[in-house]
PDB file of C-alpha atoms in Angstrom:
ATOM      1  CA  PRO Z 186      -0.526   4.071  15.099  1.00 62.00           C
ATOM      2  CA  ALA Z 187      -1.141   3.922  11.533  1.00 65.00           C
ATOM      3  CA  ARG Z 188       2.512   2.532   9.673  1.00 66.00           C
ATOM      4  CA  THR Z 189       3.421   2.795   5.612  1.00 64.00           C
ATOM      5  CA  TRP Z 190       5.428   0.157   3.891  1.00 60.00           C
ATOM      6  CA  ARG Z 191       7.885   0.859   1.319  1.00 57.00           C
ATOM      7  CA  HIS Z 192       4.793   0.006  -1.587  1.00 69.00           C
ATOM      8  CA  GLY Z 193       2.712   2.811  -0.145  1.00 75.00           C
ATOM      9  CA  ALA Z 194      -0.011   0.869   1.694  1.00 81.00           C
ATOM     10  CA  GLN Z 195      -1.010   2.351   4.928  1.00 89.00           C
ATOM     11  CA  THR Z 196      -1.421  -0.895   7.880  1.00 90.00           C
ATOM     12  CA  GLU Z 197      -2.963  -0.304  11.255  1.00 93.00           C
ATOM     13  CA  ARG Z 198      -4.117  -2.051  14.117  1.00 95.00           C
ATOM     14  CA  LEU Z 199      -7.082  -1.377  15.859  1.00 96.00           C
ATOM     15  CA  GLY Z 200      -8.915  -2.457  18.972  1.00 96.00           C
ATOM     16  CA  ASP Z 201      -8.348  -6.622  19.187  1.00 97.00           C
ATOM     17  CA  GLU Z 202     -11.983  -8.198  19.280  1.00 97.00           C
ATOM     18  CA  ARG Z 203     -13.995 -11.408  19.295  1.00 97.00           C
ATOM     19  CA  VAL Z 204     -15.236 -13.776  16.514  1.00 95.00           C
ATOM     20  CA  GLY Z 205     -16.865 -16.460  18.152  1.00 92.00           C
ATOM     21  CA  GLU Z 206     -14.592 -17.837  21.215  1.00 94.00           C
ATOM     22  CA  ARG Z 207     -11.605 -16.563  19.604  1.00 95.00           C
ATOM     23  CA  ALA Z 208      -9.576 -13.574  20.588  1.00 97.00           C
ATOM     24  CA  ALA Z 209      -8.667 -11.733  17.429  1.00 97.00           C
ATOM     25  CA  PHE Z 210      -5.788  -8.781  16.576  1.00 97.00           C
ATOM     26  CA  VAL Z 211      -7.831  -6.925  14.039  1.00 97.00           C
ATOM     27  CA  VAL Z 212      -5.654  -5.121  11.375  1.00 96.00           C
ATOM     28  CA  GLN Z 213      -6.693  -2.691   8.581  1.00 95.00           C
ATOM     29  CA  LEU Z 214      -4.408  -2.007   5.198  1.00 93.00           C
ATOM     30  CA  VAL Z 215      -5.530   0.863   3.180  1.00 92.00           C
ATOM     31  CA  PRO Z 216      -3.987   0.209  -0.576  1.00 89.00           C
ATOM     32  CA  PRO Z 217      -2.292   3.928  -2.067  1.00 86.00           C
ATOM     33  CA  PRO Z 218      -4.526   5.160  -4.942  1.00 82.00           C
ATOM     34  CA  GLU Z 219      -2.001   4.855  -7.190  1.00 83.00           C
ATOM     35  CA  SER Z 220      -2.545   0.909  -6.332  1.00 82.00           C
ATOM     36  CA  GLY Z 221      -5.090  -0.235  -8.768  1.00 83.00           C
ATOM     37  CA  SER Z 222      -6.488  -1.591  -6.119  1.00 87.00           C
ATOM     38  CA  SER Z 223     -10.222  -1.911  -6.149  1.00 88.00           C
ATOM     39  CA  TYR Z 224     -10.425  -1.818  -2.325  1.00 92.00           C
ATOM     40  CA  GLU Z 225     -10.532   0.862  -0.249  1.00 93.00           C
ATOM     41  CA  ARG Z 226      -9.574  -0.944   2.670  1.00 94.00           C
ATOM     42  CA  VAL Z 227      -9.087  -4.825   4.003  1.00 95.00           C
ATOM     43  CA  LYS Z 228      -9.864  -4.916   7.432  1.00 97.00           C
ATOM     44  CA  ALA Z 229      -8.896  -8.341   8.972  1.00 97.00           C
ATOM     45  CA  TRP Z 230      -9.372 -10.161  12.244  1.00 98.00           C
ATOM     46  CA  VAL Z 231      -6.390 -12.554  12.773  1.00 97.00           C
ATOM     47  CA  ASP Z 232      -6.478 -15.135  15.557  1.00 97.00           C
ATOM     48  CA  GLN Z 233      -4.030 -14.750  18.337  1.00 97.00           C
ATOM     49  CA  THR Z 234      -3.603 -17.852  19.017  1.00 94.00           C
ATOM     50  CA  SER Z 235      -2.692 -19.325  15.472  1.00 95.00           C
ATOM     51  CA  CYS Z 236      -1.965 -16.115  13.774  1.00 94.00           C
ATOM     52  CA  VAL Z 237      -4.787 -17.366  10.950  1.00 95.00           C
ATOM     53  CA  PRO Z 238      -7.159 -14.955   9.671  1.00 96.00           C
ATOM     54  CA  LEU Z 239     -10.418 -15.877  10.851  1.00 97.00           C
ATOM     55  CA  ARG Z 240     -12.677 -13.056   9.263  1.00 97.00           C
ATOM     56  CA  MET Z 241     -11.211 -10.294   6.418  1.00 97.00           C
ATOM     57  CA  GLU Z 242     -13.696  -8.127   4.956  1.00 97.00           C
ATOM     58  CA  PHE Z 243     -12.357  -5.767   1.230  1.00 96.00           C
ATOM     59  CA  VAL Z 244     -14.067  -2.676   1.228  1.00 96.00           C
ATOM     60  CA  ALA Z 245     -14.995  -1.347  -2.313  1.00 94.00           C
ATOM     61  CA  LYS Z 246     -14.414   2.309  -3.153  1.00 90.00           C
ATOM     62  CA  GLY Z 247     -17.909   3.493  -1.425  1.00 90.00           C
ATOM     63  CA  GLY Z 248     -17.700   2.152   1.315  1.00 92.00           C
ATOM     64  CA  SER Z 249     -19.571  -1.021   1.185  1.00 95.00           C
ATOM     65  CA  ILE Z 250     -18.455  -4.471   1.933  1.00 96.00           C
ATOM     66  CA  ALA Z 251     -17.394  -6.317  -1.117  1.00 96.00           C
ATOM     67  CA  LYS Z 252     -15.767  -9.323  -0.318  1.00 97.00           C
ATOM     68  CA  GLU Z 253     -15.842 -11.434   3.032  1.00 97.00           C
ATOM     69  CA  LEU Z 254     -13.768 -14.095   3.479  1.00 97.00           C
ATOM     70  CA  SER Z 255     -14.231 -16.598   6.712  1.00 97.00           C
ATOM     71  CA  SER Z 256     -12.158 -19.988   7.816  1.00 95.00           C
ATOM     72  CA  ASP Z 257     -13.237 -22.225  10.164  1.00 93.00           C
ATOM     73  CA  PRO Z 258     -11.202 -23.079  13.687  1.00 93.00           C
ATOM     74  CA  ALA Z 259     -12.428 -26.152  13.524  1.00 93.00           C
ATOM     75  CA  THR Z 260     -10.270 -26.860  10.487  1.00 92.00           C
ATOM     76  CA  PHE Z 261      -6.902 -24.933  12.187  1.00 93.00           C
ATOM     77  CA  ALA Z 262      -3.968 -27.239  12.314  1.00 90.00           C
ATOM     78  CA  GLN Z 263      -0.544 -27.317  13.419  1.00 88.00           C
ATOM     79  CA  ARG Z 264       2.009 -28.150  11.277  1.00 84.00           C
ATOM     80  CA  GLY Z 265       5.797 -27.886  12.179  1.00 82.00           C
ATOM     81  CA  THR Z 266       6.026 -24.483  13.723  1.00 85.00           C
ATOM     82  CA  ILE Z 267       3.037 -22.816  11.648  1.00 87.00           C
ATOM     83  CA  TRP Z 268      -0.910 -23.525  11.781  1.00 91.00           C
ATOM     84  CA  VAL Z 269      -3.154 -23.354   8.792  1.00 90.00           C
ATOM     85  CA  ALA Z 270      -6.859 -23.776   7.926  1.00 92.00           C
ATOM     86  CA  SER Z 271      -7.586 -26.464   5.582  1.00 91.00           C
ATOM     87  CA  ARG Z 272     -10.988 -24.357   4.509  1.00 94.00           C
ATOM     88  CA  PHE Z 273     -11.686 -20.793   3.319  1.00 95.00           C
ATOM     89  CA  VAL Z 274     -14.952 -19.804   2.139  1.00 97.00           C
ATOM     90  CA  LEU Z 275     -15.515 -16.373   0.571  1.00 96.00           C
ATOM     91  CA  ARG Z 276     -18.505 -14.463  -0.325  1.00 97.00           C
ATOM     92  CA  ASP Z 277     -18.799 -12.011  -2.806  1.00 96.00           C
ATOM     93  CA  LEU Z 278     -21.663  -9.549  -1.256  1.00 96.00           C
ATOM     94  CA  HIS Z 279     -22.006  -7.651  -4.862  1.00 93.00           C
ATOM     95  CA  GLU Z 280     -22.095 -10.608  -7.179  1.00 94.00           C
ATOM     96  CA  GLN Z 281     -23.944 -12.637  -4.432  1.00 96.00           C
ATOM     97  CA  THR Z 282     -21.909 -15.547  -4.854  1.00 97.00           C
ATOM     98  CA  GLU Z 283     -19.655 -18.116  -2.661  1.00 97.00           C
ATOM     99  CA  THR Z 284     -16.687 -20.173  -3.216  1.00 96.00           C
ATOM    100  CA  THR Z 285     -15.197 -22.563  -0.861  1.00 95.00           C
ATOM    101  CA  LEU Z 286     -11.749 -23.249  -0.633  1.00 92.00           C
ATOM    102  CA  GLU Z 287     -10.883 -26.517   1.054  1.00 91.00           C
ATOM    103  CA  LEU Z 288      -6.903 -27.780   1.276  1.00 86.00           C
ATOM    104  CA  GLY Z 289      -5.880 -30.793   1.325  1.00 81.00           C
ATOM    105  CA  GLU Z 290      -2.030 -31.774   1.922  1.00 78.00           C
ATOM    106  CA  ILE Z 291      -0.271 -28.719   3.225  1.00 75.00           C
ATOM    107  CA  GLU Z 292       3.537 -29.266   3.011  1.00 74.00           C
ATOM    108  CA  THR Z 293       5.428 -26.364   4.953  1.00 74.00           C
ATOM    109  CA  ASP Z 294       9.425 -25.472   4.344  1.00 75.00           C
ATOM    110  CA  VAL Z 295       9.425 -26.425   1.058  1.00 80.00           C
ATOM    111  CA  ASP Z 296      11.902 -24.883  -0.939  1.00 86.00           C
ATOM    112  CA  LEU Z 297      10.691 -23.453  -3.968  1.00 85.00           C
ATOM    113  CA  PRO Z 298      12.658 -22.010  -6.792  1.00 87.00           C
ATOM    114  CA  ASP Z 299      12.593 -17.920  -7.580  1.00 85.00           C
ATOM    115  CA  ARG Z 300      11.239 -18.466 -11.199  1.00 84.00           C
ATOM    116  CA  LEU Z 301       7.667 -19.483  -9.817  1.00 83.00           C
ATOM    117  CA  PHE Z 302       7.279 -15.893  -8.508  1.00 81.00           C
ATOM    118  CA  SER Z 303       8.485 -14.364 -11.435  1.00 82.00           C
ATOM    119  CA  GLU Z 304       5.697 -11.669 -12.890  1.00 79.00           C
ATOM    120  CA  ARG Z 305       5.746 -14.307 -15.765  1.00 80.00           C
ATOM    121  CA  ALA Z 306       4.704 -17.214 -14.075  1.00 76.00           C
ATOM    122  CA  LEU Z 307       2.486 -15.926 -11.452  1.00 73.00           C
ATOM    123  CA  ALA Z 308       0.679 -14.178 -15.115  1.00 76.00           C
ATOM    124  CA  GLN Z 309       0.290 -17.606 -16.440  1.00 75.00           C
ATOM    125  CA  GLY Z 310      -0.634 -18.870 -12.802  1.00 68.00           C
ATOM    126  CA  ASN Z 311       2.122 -21.410 -13.156  1.00 51.00           C
TER     127      ASN Z 311
END
């Protein structure tokens, strides 16, 4: 069943699927109209072992897939109690572009000051 979050987004767990050889939970988020989101919905396939997203689809208003994010399980590594992927690929299907994000060192359980998450700091990119 769908669930509505405090900010108005509706989330729903869909039927489990496989992405390649990996079992995945499938979840969908539908942002509320007043959010101003460019997307009608976001669908994610989350690896059942690591809880790392294997694939995400960003569906534009009108129903076409605008962007697709994917990760390769070969890049997954456990850091403490969490799993991380060190490589993601984002494809913009409307613009026909591709961006690869490769992470170097990953630290977990780092104490970050709240000021980094202020609206101003996020807008400045600090």
